[in-house]
Amino acid sequence: MRSLSEIETISKRASRAKGFSWGTSEEVGKCIRLLELFSLPGLKNLSQYLKSYDQNNFKQVKLIAKNNNSDGKYHCPISSGVSFLDQIKILDKYNEIEFSKIAYPLLFLPFASRASEILGKRIFINIDEKEFMLNFNQSIFSNYSKNEILENANVVSITFLENTNSFNDSEWTEMTKFENQTFVDESDELKKKSAGAGLTDND
């Protein structure tokens, strides 16, 4: 089994060989490492993307808007991901962002996952009918578990989720009652048992 370090290195070097800058290639390496860590087929999708790169005039994205429409070309997942990560503090104000047509959309996911950590919010992404919950770059939950190449997506929607508790106030109050049982007054007997050598002097 290949190590995550090997996966990151070969992804970085392969991207550089295709003409991406060293900076972008390093970002790609980190992102493919993340996909493989989260059991998503990153290397497989990157390999196919690089094979098709010269034959496709993918749309490069520098400035992301609320709605990112296509002029017939598929958006490049890497330039879209890099721009998304760079602009995440500004993009949060939109609450929801949509792309029409992204090539190899799984390659966009790890950029968004890293953005989730920077923003301090979970990010929910729909890639056509496939759903992905990005949790502060700690995990990706999904209804997609196939080890296959996802070549194109017609619609990718991105939603920034507000941080909320999974419990209500009454459940919090119940836990407080349990917590308060920790702070009981010590009896004289307990104090004697915890006083070290006690009343016996062996010297």
PDB file of N, CA, C and O in Angstrom, residues 2 18-19 31 33 46 54 75 78 100 103 121 156 168 180:
ATOM      1  N   ARG A   2       0.572   2.201  -0.869  1.00  0.00           N
ATOM      2  CA  ARG A   2       1.335   3.440  -0.945  1.00  0.00           C
ATOM      3  C   ARG A   2       1.021   4.339   0.254  1.00  0.00           C
ATOM      4  O   ARG A   2      -0.118   4.428   0.700  1.00  0.00           O
ATOM      5  N   LYS A  18       2.602  18.889 -15.830  1.00  0.00           N
ATOM      6  CA  LYS A  18       1.550  19.301 -16.754  1.00  0.00           C
ATOM      7  C   LYS A  18       1.492  20.811 -16.929  1.00  0.00           C
ATOM      8  O   LYS A  18       0.662  21.327 -17.678  1.00  0.00           O
ATOM      9  N   GLY A  19       2.349  21.540 -16.232  1.00  0.00           N
ATOM     10  CA  GLY A  19       2.418  22.978 -16.446  1.00  0.00           C
ATOM     11  C   GLY A  19       1.870  23.837 -15.327  1.00  0.00           C
ATOM     12  O   GLY A  19       1.926  25.068 -15.406  1.00  0.00           O
ATOM     13  N   CYS A  31      -4.215  18.125  -1.513  1.00  0.00           N
ATOM     14  CA  CYS A  31      -5.630  17.794  -1.680  1.00  0.00           C
ATOM     15  C   CYS A  31      -5.848  16.338  -2.071  1.00  0.00           C
ATOM     16  O   CYS A  31      -6.788  15.698  -1.592  1.00  0.00           O
ATOM     17  N   ARG A  33      -3.866  13.933  -1.241  1.00  0.00           N
ATOM     18  CA  ARG A  33      -3.583  13.231   0.019  1.00  0.00           C
ATOM     19  C   ARG A  33      -4.841  13.181   0.887  1.00  0.00           C
ATOM     20  O   ARG A  33      -5.181  12.139   1.469  1.00  0.00           O
ATOM     21  N   LEU A  46      -7.371  12.352 -10.435  1.00  0.00           N
ATOM     22  CA  LEU A  46      -6.337  13.277 -10.879  1.00  0.00           C
ATOM     23  C   LEU A  46      -5.632  12.745 -12.120  1.00  0.00           C
ATOM     24  O   LEU A  46      -5.368  13.498 -13.070  1.00  0.00           O
ATOM     25  N   ASP A  54      -4.802  18.336 -21.798  1.00  0.00           N
ATOM     26  CA  ASP A  54      -4.353  18.959 -23.041  1.00  0.00           C
ATOM     27  C   ASP A  54      -5.449  18.979 -24.110  1.00  0.00           C
ATOM     28  O   ASP A  54      -5.460  19.852 -24.980  1.00  0.00           O
ATOM     29  N   HIS A  75     -15.736  23.923 -15.979  1.00  0.00           N
ATOM     30  CA  HIS A  75     -14.805  24.600 -15.080  1.00  0.00           C
ATOM     31  C   HIS A  75     -13.670  23.663 -14.681  1.00  0.00           C
ATOM     32  O   HIS A  75     -13.895  22.470 -14.422  1.00  0.00           O
ATOM     33  N   ILE A  78      -9.328  22.451 -10.368  1.00  0.00           N
ATOM     34  CA  ILE A  78      -8.170  22.907  -9.601  1.00  0.00           C
ATOM     35  C   ILE A  78      -8.152  24.422  -9.463  1.00  0.00           C
ATOM     36  O   ILE A  78      -8.007  24.964  -8.368  1.00  0.00           O
ATOM     37  N   SER A 100     -22.134  25.815 -12.549  1.00  0.00           N
ATOM     38  CA  SER A 100     -22.656  24.956 -13.606  1.00  0.00           C
ATOM     39  C   SER A 100     -21.467  24.366 -14.346  1.00  0.00           C
ATOM     40  O   SER A 100     -20.569  25.095 -14.790  1.00  0.00           O
ATOM     41  N   ALA A 103     -15.541  19.945 -14.275  1.00  0.00           N
ATOM     42  CA  ALA A 103     -14.904  18.688 -14.675  1.00  0.00           C
ATOM     43  C   ALA A 103     -14.261  18.031 -13.453  1.00  0.00           C
ATOM     44  O   ALA A 103     -13.755  18.717 -12.567  1.00  0.00           O
ATOM     45  N   LYS A 121     -16.716  26.540   9.740  1.00  0.00           N
ATOM     46  CA  LYS A 121     -18.095  26.116   9.491  1.00  0.00           C
ATOM     47  C   LYS A 121     -18.090  24.836   8.664  1.00  0.00           C
ATOM     48  O   LYS A 121     -17.189  24.604   7.851  1.00  0.00           O
ATOM     49  N   VAL A 156     -23.035  21.950  -9.335  1.00  0.00           N
ATOM     50  CA  VAL A 156     -22.411  21.796  -8.024  1.00  0.00           C
ATOM     51  C   VAL A 156     -22.871  22.956  -7.158  1.00  0.00           C
ATOM     52  O   VAL A 156     -22.610  24.114  -7.468  1.00  0.00           O
ATOM     53  N   ASN A 168     -30.760  20.323  22.724  1.00  0.00           N
ATOM     54  CA  ASN A 168     -31.536  21.502  23.117  1.00  0.00           C
ATOM     55  C   ASN A 168     -31.200  21.917  24.555  1.00  0.00           C
ATOM     56  O   ASN A 168     -30.407  21.264  25.246  1.00  0.00           O
ATOM     57  N   ASN A 180     -23.058  18.334  38.307  1.00  0.00           N
ATOM     58  CA  ASN A 180     -23.049  18.882  39.667  1.00  0.00           C
ATOM     59  C   ASN A 180     -22.840  17.812  40.727  1.00  0.00           C
ATOM     60  O   ASN A 180     -22.415  18.103  41.844  1.00  0.00           O
TER      61      ASN A 180
END
